[in-house]
Amino acid sequence: MAYSEQVREAFRAELEGIREKGLYKEERLIHSPQSADIRVEYPEGAEVREVINLCSNNYLGLSSHPEVIRAAHEGLDARGYGMSSVRFICGTQDIHRKLEHALSEFLDTEDTILFPSCMDANAGVFEAILGPEDVMISDRLVHASIIDGIRLCKAMHDTYKHANMKHLEQKLEEHQDKRLRMIITDGVFSMDGDLAPLDEIVALAQKYDAMVFVDDSHASGFIGKTGRGTPEHFGVMGKIDIITTTLGKGLGGASGGCVAGRQEIVDLCRQRARPYLFSNSVAPPIISASLKVLEILSATTERRDRLEENARFWRQGLSEAGFVIKAGDSPIVPIMLFNAKLAQDFARDLYEQGIYVTGFFFPVVPAGQARIRTQLSADHDIPMLESALVKFKAIGDKHGILGLDKKAIIAKFGL
Amino acid sequence: MAEEMKDLIIDYIRNEYLDEEDDDMELDESTPLITSGIVDSFSMVSLKRFLEKKYSISIPDEEATPDAFNSVTSIMTLVQRHLG
């Protein structure tokens, strides 16, 4: 079939449908390196503005760190630009294995296998190790990439209410007849900023003979006293069977992800995980820079400490100003607005004031739980956050929501 | 029979998908389940398994659509068709 007018019209109608639902995503052009303050052109063709960035995953401020950039240059000079191969043909350099060892040490796991992204790690890992006689029991708010991975796997699937240990226990009891059970959760939930109770999850896993899988993408490098992630925070390092994480957020922000965990699981991924087998090796400059990131984070906790301080200041400032925020122990701080249009208007008004944030609403978050998600970085400083707070308060005041609780906001704006 | 089935399904949905804070949420046979976000299409599978076990039926995957699971009434229609 040719690409006829009829085909073109069908696709256009779908795009129009996305627009009508208010779900059409547009990119904003950034004219500077990733940072706490950036230069943005939006919409395309508009004047470039300086804005404070409160929506990146650059938690540790390493995306444009001079030492990381230097290490990437060195990797480029010493090992070249690309590998032109998947890992198992001729795409594995000494530094790929070196990074896998460094990640295993950092995360306290038996071994690690790199993937082109954590999306790929999550898409490939379940199918590689589980079969029809097994069951995957996942938190209802896990990341979309985990949902994709679960869909690709032939094992039975069940879910438990978000972070609800009573419900998880009920499900574990129900599935005692399966060969293997795997509990699947995010470490830090990206839309809510709360942490999965890994200490309780590990205890249940031991009681009901289950494995534990944690996606720690929004935690690696900064959650836990030395930034080893949610297992460190909950005192269960070494007890998590699979940790997937990304090099694309706190750990440098470029790309690449991994499955870290039990030896046999990593070995099976090397034999069977399709995104590993059929996609190119992570490029040498990224490997070299990631090694530097782990070196920086192992030498000092200064960055994660500053991030923790920034997050505390930000949460406290927003609460005192009278916003409804989601409680948590992470640098993801959602400001709850409940109404989708209000969330969109709020984000737009903030952008006009030089604050870059994004509004999220159904189906990205559950219906009636629209919000502005803010994310802190070690690159922010207190004066910058103070200035952002002034602007948040001004826009909050404009919409008359300061001091209102959930019920009052919903009464005023509807769902 | 129909009334009993309706109550049983509503009870299951409350326990399986709603939190304690949702206790005051109205839920009847016509409440949209999937389009309202009460049941996400990914978690729907436990409801399907519950119905299959409870009524000793087998619902083919191609019939377990978000449309068929969007209200207690449509779920009952689906179950009754398989009860024959």
XYZ file of C-alpha atoms in Angstrom:
499
model
C 0.000 0.000 0.000
C 1.288 3.371 -0.935
C 1.256 6.288 1.453
C -2.035 7.503 -0.013
C -4.091 10.562 0.947
C -6.406 8.177 2.760
C -3.560 6.891 4.937
C -2.335 10.432 5.558
C -5.839 11.501 6.598
C -6.186 8.576 8.979
C -2.970 9.538 10.782
C -3.947 13.212 10.819
C -7.275 12.334 12.432
C -5.412 10.440 15.163
C -3.142 13.422 15.777
C -6.174 15.698 15.935
C -7.718 13.368 18.494
C -4.611 13.693 20.675
C -4.799 17.502 20.365
C -8.501 17.578 21.224
C -7.856 15.636 24.418
C -5.214 18.202 25.385
C -2.526 15.499 25.344
C -0.396 16.741 22.448
C 3.239 16.972 23.547
C 5.515 19.673 22.222
C 9.243 20.007 22.644
C 10.901 23.157 23.921
C 14.235 24.064 22.403
C 16.998 24.591 24.933
C 19.875 26.801 23.811
C 22.283 25.920 26.614
C 23.778 22.856 28.325
C 21.475 21.074 30.789
C 21.568 22.970 34.074
C 19.583 24.515 36.946
C 19.107 27.623 34.809
C 18.699 27.259 31.072
C 17.886 29.284 27.963
C 14.640 28.140 26.359
C 12.902 28.901 23.062
C 9.187 28.175 23.364
C 7.164 28.040 21.283
C 9.567 27.585 18.363
C 10.436 30.986 16.964
C 9.710 32.829 20.239
C 12.372 34.861 21.971
C 14.849 32.798 24.003
C 14.269 33.212 27.772
C 16.355 32.495 30.835
C 14.415 30.194 33.138
C 15.008 28.264 36.338
C 14.740 24.583 35.490
C 12.635 22.611 37.965
C 11.757 19.660 35.731
C 14.957 17.848 34.793
C 16.327 14.578 36.154
C 19.718 16.239 36.581
C 19.472 15.517 40.313
C 23.178 15.676 41.052
C 24.028 18.434 38.595
C 26.486 16.172 36.769
C 25.029 16.514 33.262
C 27.391 19.375 32.449
C 29.994 18.929 35.177
C 33.508 19.879 33.921
C 35.147 16.655 35.170
C 32.440 14.535 33.542
C 32.794 16.426 30.264
C 36.574 15.973 30.411
C 36.178 12.236 31.023
C 33.825 11.990 28.032
C 36.453 13.746 25.885
C 39.120 11.339 27.109
C 36.889 8.372 26.327
C 36.254 9.750 22.870
C 39.994 10.194 22.240
C 41.093 6.870 23.725
C 38.278 4.502 22.632
C 36.524 6.288 19.761
C 33.023 7.547 19.041
C 30.969 4.402 18.566
C 31.236 0.623 18.585
C 29.268 -0.212 15.439
C 28.294 -3.490 17.040
C 26.151 -5.126 19.661
C 28.007 -6.205 22.786
C 28.472 -9.902 22.013
C 29.848 -9.539 18.480
C 32.566 -6.910 18.722
C 31.009 -4.211 20.897
C 32.568 -4.839 24.309
C 35.594 -2.774 25.289
C 37.559 -3.123 28.497
C 35.816 0.000 29.798
C 32.350 -1.533 29.346
C 33.279 -4.334 31.734
C 35.048 -1.851 34.000
C 31.831 0.173 34.293
C 29.797 -2.982 34.953
C 32.176 -3.880 37.797
C 32.065 -0.316 39.138
C 28.245 -0.342 39.117
C 28.186 -3.716 40.922
C 30.434 -2.296 43.604
C 28.412 0.923 43.871
C 25.063 -0.900 44.092
C 26.420 -3.862 46.095
C 25.294 -6.537 43.653
C 26.951 -9.710 42.349
C 27.212 -8.487 38.757
C 25.818 -5.916 36.309
C 24.949 -5.866 32.625
C 24.668 -2.617 30.677
C 21.749 -1.866 28.364
C 21.297 1.007 25.896
C 18.811 2.503 28.406
C 16.935 1.544 31.568
C 13.823 1.416 29.398
C 15.593 -1.407 27.523
C 16.734 -3.067 30.751
C 13.155 -3.151 32.029
C 11.806 -4.267 28.668
C 14.241 -7.186 28.487
C 14.844 -8.551 31.950
C 11.545 -10.301 32.811
C 11.264 -12.222 29.553
C 14.881 -13.380 29.961
C 14.347 -15.041 33.338
C 10.662 -15.865 33.912
C 8.257 -18.269 32.205
C 4.591 -19.312 32.179
C 4.858 -21.156 35.499
C 6.003 -17.977 37.326
C 4.238 -14.829 38.536
C 5.182 -11.135 38.535
C 3.454 -9.054 41.204
C 3.911 -5.351 40.565
C 3.015 -2.117 42.355
C 0.228 -0.370 40.422
C 2.299 2.766 39.887
C 5.454 1.251 38.360
C 7.064 3.020 35.422
C 5.750 2.496 31.876
C 8.927 0.670 30.815
C 8.299 -1.999 33.472
C 4.749 -2.409 32.194
C 6.171 -2.960 28.704
C 8.634 -5.533 30.054
C 5.874 -7.350 31.918
C 3.726 -7.435 28.778
C 6.576 -9.052 26.841
C 6.977 -11.812 29.435
C 4.950 -15.024 29.442
C 4.745 -15.280 33.240
C 1.415 -14.584 34.940
C 0.971 -11.028 36.074
C -0.783 -9.484 39.048
C -0.707 -6.050 40.705
C -1.008 -4.674 44.233
C -2.290 -1.303 45.407
C 0.415 1.339 45.484
C 2.829 0.657 48.372
C 0.104 -1.328 50.164
C 1.889 -4.139 52.013
C -1.322 -5.791 53.190
C -2.481 -6.135 49.611
C 0.951 -7.356 48.487
C 0.897 -10.028 51.212
C -2.553 -11.146 50.075
C -1.233 -11.508 46.516
C 1.863 -13.417 47.656
C -0.368 -15.861 49.549
C -2.607 -16.246 46.516
C 0.327 -17.146 44.259
C 2.107 -19.702 46.452
C 1.376 -22.354 43.825
C 3.668 -20.715 41.240
C 7.257 -21.851 40.578
C 8.823 -18.403 41.106
C 7.371 -15.184 42.485
C 8.811 -11.755 41.773
C 7.786 -8.550 43.529
C 8.295 -5.601 41.199
C 8.491 -1.976 42.296
C 10.081 1.375 41.599
C 12.465 2.542 44.351
C 11.278 6.142 44.076
C 8.009 6.648 42.197
C 8.627 9.223 39.518
C 5.260 10.982 39.572
C 4.764 10.993 43.348
C 8.282 11.186 44.743
C 7.520 8.646 47.471
C 9.700 5.634 48.267
C 8.674 1.979 48.138
C 8.954 0.481 51.669
C 11.781 -1.871 50.705
C 12.416 -3.091 54.251
C 8.849 -4.397 54.446
C 8.950 -5.704 50.888
C 12.149 -7.667 51.582
C 10.603 -9.109 54.766
C 7.523 -10.246 52.830
C 9.724 -11.662 50.068
C 11.566 -13.755 52.648
C 8.331 -14.911 54.292
C 6.682 -15.918 51.000
C 9.770 -17.034 49.082
C 9.755 -14.326 46.422
C 12.433 -12.377 44.556
C 12.549 -8.574 44.678
C 12.985 -6.283 41.676
C 13.574 -2.538 42.153
C 13.876 0.133 39.454
C 16.038 2.720 41.201
C 16.330 5.190 38.319
C 15.041 8.105 40.415
C 17.258 7.170 43.370
C 20.700 5.957 42.248
C 23.389 8.415 43.265
C 21.444 10.358 45.878
C 18.918 8.384 47.958
C 20.557 6.767 51.013
C 23.322 8.298 53.102
C 25.996 7.587 50.496
C 23.688 7.733 47.464
C 23.513 3.995 46.825
C 19.755 4.244 46.367
C 16.592 3.063 48.112
C 18.136 -0.247 49.318
C 20.652 1.810 51.316
C 17.907 4.109 52.633
C 15.983 1.097 53.991
C 19.022 -0.888 55.159
C 18.523 -3.757 52.699
C 21.606 -3.458 50.475
C 22.640 -6.853 49.108
C 19.114 -8.213 49.624
C 17.560 -6.970 46.392
C 17.721 -9.621 43.666
C 17.444 -7.229 40.716
C 18.134 -3.490 40.595
C 17.630 -1.725 37.301
C 18.792 1.828 36.989
C 19.744 4.483 34.481
C 22.835 6.489 33.660
C 20.452 9.060 32.185
C 19.357 10.851 35.350
C 21.444 11.463 38.494
C 24.379 9.407 37.199
C 25.440 11.837 34.485
C 22.251 12.206 32.470
C 23.437 10.995 29.047
C 22.041 7.538 28.309
C 22.480 3.883 29.173
C 20.985 1.682 31.854
C 21.642 -1.612 33.551
C 20.393 -4.707 35.281
C 22.411 -5.282 38.468
C 21.774 -8.261 40.684
C 22.263 -11.962 41.203
C 24.950 -13.554 39.036
C 22.676 -16.050 37.296
C 20.098 -13.375 36.469
C 22.751 -11.146 34.887
C 24.171 -14.151 33.011
C 20.718 -15.051 31.667
C 20.236 -11.462 30.498
C 23.520 -11.733 28.563
C 22.152 -14.831 26.823
C 18.534 -13.847 26.304
C 17.633 -10.185 26.890
C 16.597 -8.947 23.469
C 17.347 -5.222 23.870
C 20.875 -6.236 24.967
C 21.331 -8.724 22.141
C 19.930 -6.624 19.324
C 20.913 -3.057 20.144
C 24.230 -1.233 19.955
C 26.716 -0.960 22.817
C 26.637 2.209 24.882
C 29.104 4.634 23.226
C 32.641 4.863 24.670
C 32.478 8.572 25.709
C 29.390 7.805 27.825
C 31.079 4.794 29.429
C 34.148 6.825 30.249
C 32.091 9.705 31.693
C 29.944 7.300 33.739
C 33.080 5.825 35.317
C 34.045 9.355 36.334
C 30.564 9.957 37.796
C 30.872 6.881 40.025
C 34.369 7.996 41.056
C 33.062 11.456 42.028
C 30.135 10.011 43.972
C 32.301 7.444 45.756
C 34.787 10.135 46.847
C 32.292 12.529 48.426
C 28.601 12.786 49.344
C 28.698 16.558 48.926
C 26.329 16.631 45.944
C 23.685 14.309 47.353
C 23.878 16.210 50.659
C 23.269 19.518 48.876
C 20.402 17.980 46.932
C 18.860 16.709 50.177
C 19.198 20.183 51.680
C 17.612 21.804 48.595
C 14.715 19.334 48.645
C 14.094 19.961 52.349
C 14.124 23.745 51.814
C 11.790 23.452 48.820
C 9.273 21.149 50.521
C 9.177 23.320 53.596
C 8.794 26.543 51.566
C 5.920 25.157 49.519
C 4.131 23.772 52.597
C 4.482 27.031 54.483
C 3.177 28.927 51.458
C 0.002 26.828 51.657
C 0.398 24.430 48.739
C -0.765 20.815 48.932
C 2.326 18.703 48.252
C 2.882 14.955 48.246
C 4.891 13.873 51.269
C 8.129 12.080 50.500
C 11.810 11.777 51.075
C 13.050 12.495 47.580
C 13.905 15.474 45.348
C 10.665 14.910 43.410
C 8.086 17.272 44.898
C 4.612 17.195 43.316
C 2.333 20.173 43.924
C -1.199 18.820 43.846
C -3.746 20.819 41.844
C -6.185 17.928 41.073
C -7.780 19.729 38.113
C -6.080 19.179 34.709
C -6.762 22.636 33.309
C -5.521 24.300 36.481
C -2.280 22.285 36.231
C -1.789 23.410 32.619
C -2.591 27.058 33.401
C -0.313 26.985 36.426
C 2.640 25.660 34.421
C 2.080 28.230 31.681
C 1.871 31.122 34.176
C 5.063 29.976 35.881
C 6.874 29.845 32.544
C 5.870 33.463 31.958
C 7.546 34.204 35.302
C 10.749 32.402 34.297
C 10.088 29.051 35.991
C 10.155 25.902 33.874
C 7.888 23.130 35.223
C 5.476 20.652 33.671
C 1.854 19.899 34.501
C 0.798 16.241 34.586
C -2.750 14.910 34.387
C -4.740 11.788 33.446
C -3.743 9.389 31.898
C -0.116 10.107 32.921
C -1.285 10.255 36.567
C -4.584 8.865 37.952
C -7.746 10.833 37.111
C -8.398 13.737 39.483
C -4.771 13.901 40.601
C -3.392 16.558 38.238
C -0.242 18.188 39.493
C 2.877 20.194 38.817
C 5.907 17.995 39.363
C 9.001 19.819 40.548
C 12.420 18.206 40.677
C 15.360 19.551 42.598
C 19.006 19.463 41.601
C 22.286 19.824 43.478
C 22.922 22.621 40.977
C 20.136 24.755 42.466
C 21.147 27.087 45.261
C 19.028 28.565 48.031
C 18.735 32.105 46.522
C 17.545 30.520 43.261
C 14.941 28.456 45.105
C 13.874 31.466 47.191
C 13.244 33.402 43.996
C 11.292 30.458 42.538
C 9.187 30.254 45.721
C 8.212 33.926 45.398
C 6.941 33.205 41.902
C 5.098 30.036 42.947
C 3.378 32.005 45.700
C 2.395 34.759 43.250
C 0.835 32.273 40.823
C -0.766 30.319 43.687
C -2.282 33.575 44.890
C -3.492 34.465 41.394
C -5.439 31.189 41.246
C -6.599 31.511 44.857
C -5.351 28.106 46.019
C -2.907 29.006 48.801
C -4.041 27.538 52.094
C -6.733 25.413 50.443
C -6.767 21.671 51.088
C -7.614 18.954 48.563
C -11.387 19.183 49.100
C -11.415 22.977 48.841
C -9.358 23.008 45.617
C -11.643 20.381 44.065
C -14.722 22.319 45.236
C -13.349 25.432 43.566
C -12.051 23.976 40.277
C -13.776 20.613 39.952
C -11.996 17.432 38.835
C -28.959 -14.071 40.877
C -28.227 -10.879 38.922
C -28.438 -8.786 42.092
C -26.109 -11.166 43.896
C -23.614 -11.080 41.034
C -23.732 -7.293 40.951
C -23.007 -7.002 44.697
C -20.217 -9.535 44.473
C -18.479 -7.685 41.623
C -18.880 -4.286 43.295
C -17.443 -5.707 46.523
C -14.491 -7.167 44.673
C -13.780 -3.873 42.875
C -13.921 -1.931 46.150
C -11.487 -4.272 47.883
C -9.170 -4.805 44.946
C -8.946 -1.338 43.408
C -10.019 1.325 45.885
C -8.090 2.610 48.875
C -9.505 3.262 52.325
C -9.592 6.981 51.547
C -11.986 6.212 48.674
C -14.604 4.746 51.037
C -17.059 7.535 50.306
C -16.745 7.078 46.533
C -20.011 6.068 44.909
C -19.785 2.860 42.957
C -22.790 1.316 41.235
C -23.432 -0.860 38.197
C -23.075 2.030 35.731
C -19.989 3.765 37.195
C -17.289 3.896 34.499
C -14.369 1.796 35.722
C -11.653 1.987 33.077
C -12.316 5.408 31.517
C -12.559 6.974 34.981
C -9.254 5.429 36.042
C -10.745 3.398 38.951
C -9.412 0.233 37.280
C -6.421 0.632 34.972
C -6.385 -1.660 31.976
C -3.106 -3.204 33.183
C -4.552 -4.234 36.566
C -7.817 -5.477 35.075
C -6.379 -8.980 34.844
C -7.046 -9.800 38.501
C -10.749 -8.971 38.055
C -10.860 -11.253 35.017
C -9.255 -14.102 36.980
C -11.659 -13.533 39.871
C -14.692 -13.826 37.568
C -13.309 -16.925 35.861
C -12.679 -18.673 39.158
C -15.915 -17.579 40.838
C -18.163 -18.603 37.943
C -16.038 -21.460 36.547
C -15.853 -19.860 33.129
C -13.054 -18.949 30.753
C -13.079 -15.468 29.230
C -10.924 -15.347 26.077
C -8.368 -12.490 26.083
C -9.927 -10.956 22.968
C -13.199 -10.522 24.869
C -11.533 -9.025 27.952
C -11.439 -5.555 26.446
C -11.462 -2.240 28.329
C -14.953 -1.678 26.862
C -16.263 -4.979 28.232
C -14.818 -4.155 31.662
C -15.858 -0.526 31.786
C -18.880 -1.001 34.053
C -20.354 -3.635 36.334
C -23.286 -3.925 33.901
C -21.007 -4.698 30.927
C -18.993 -7.129 33.049
C -22.216 -8.939 34.020
C -23.262 -9.167 30.362
C -19.909 -10.746 29.565
C -20.106 -13.234 32.441
C -23.714 -14.189 31.685
C -22.859 -14.862 28.053
C -20.249 -17.387 29.160
C -22.488 -18.925 31.807
C -24.723 -19.794 28.848
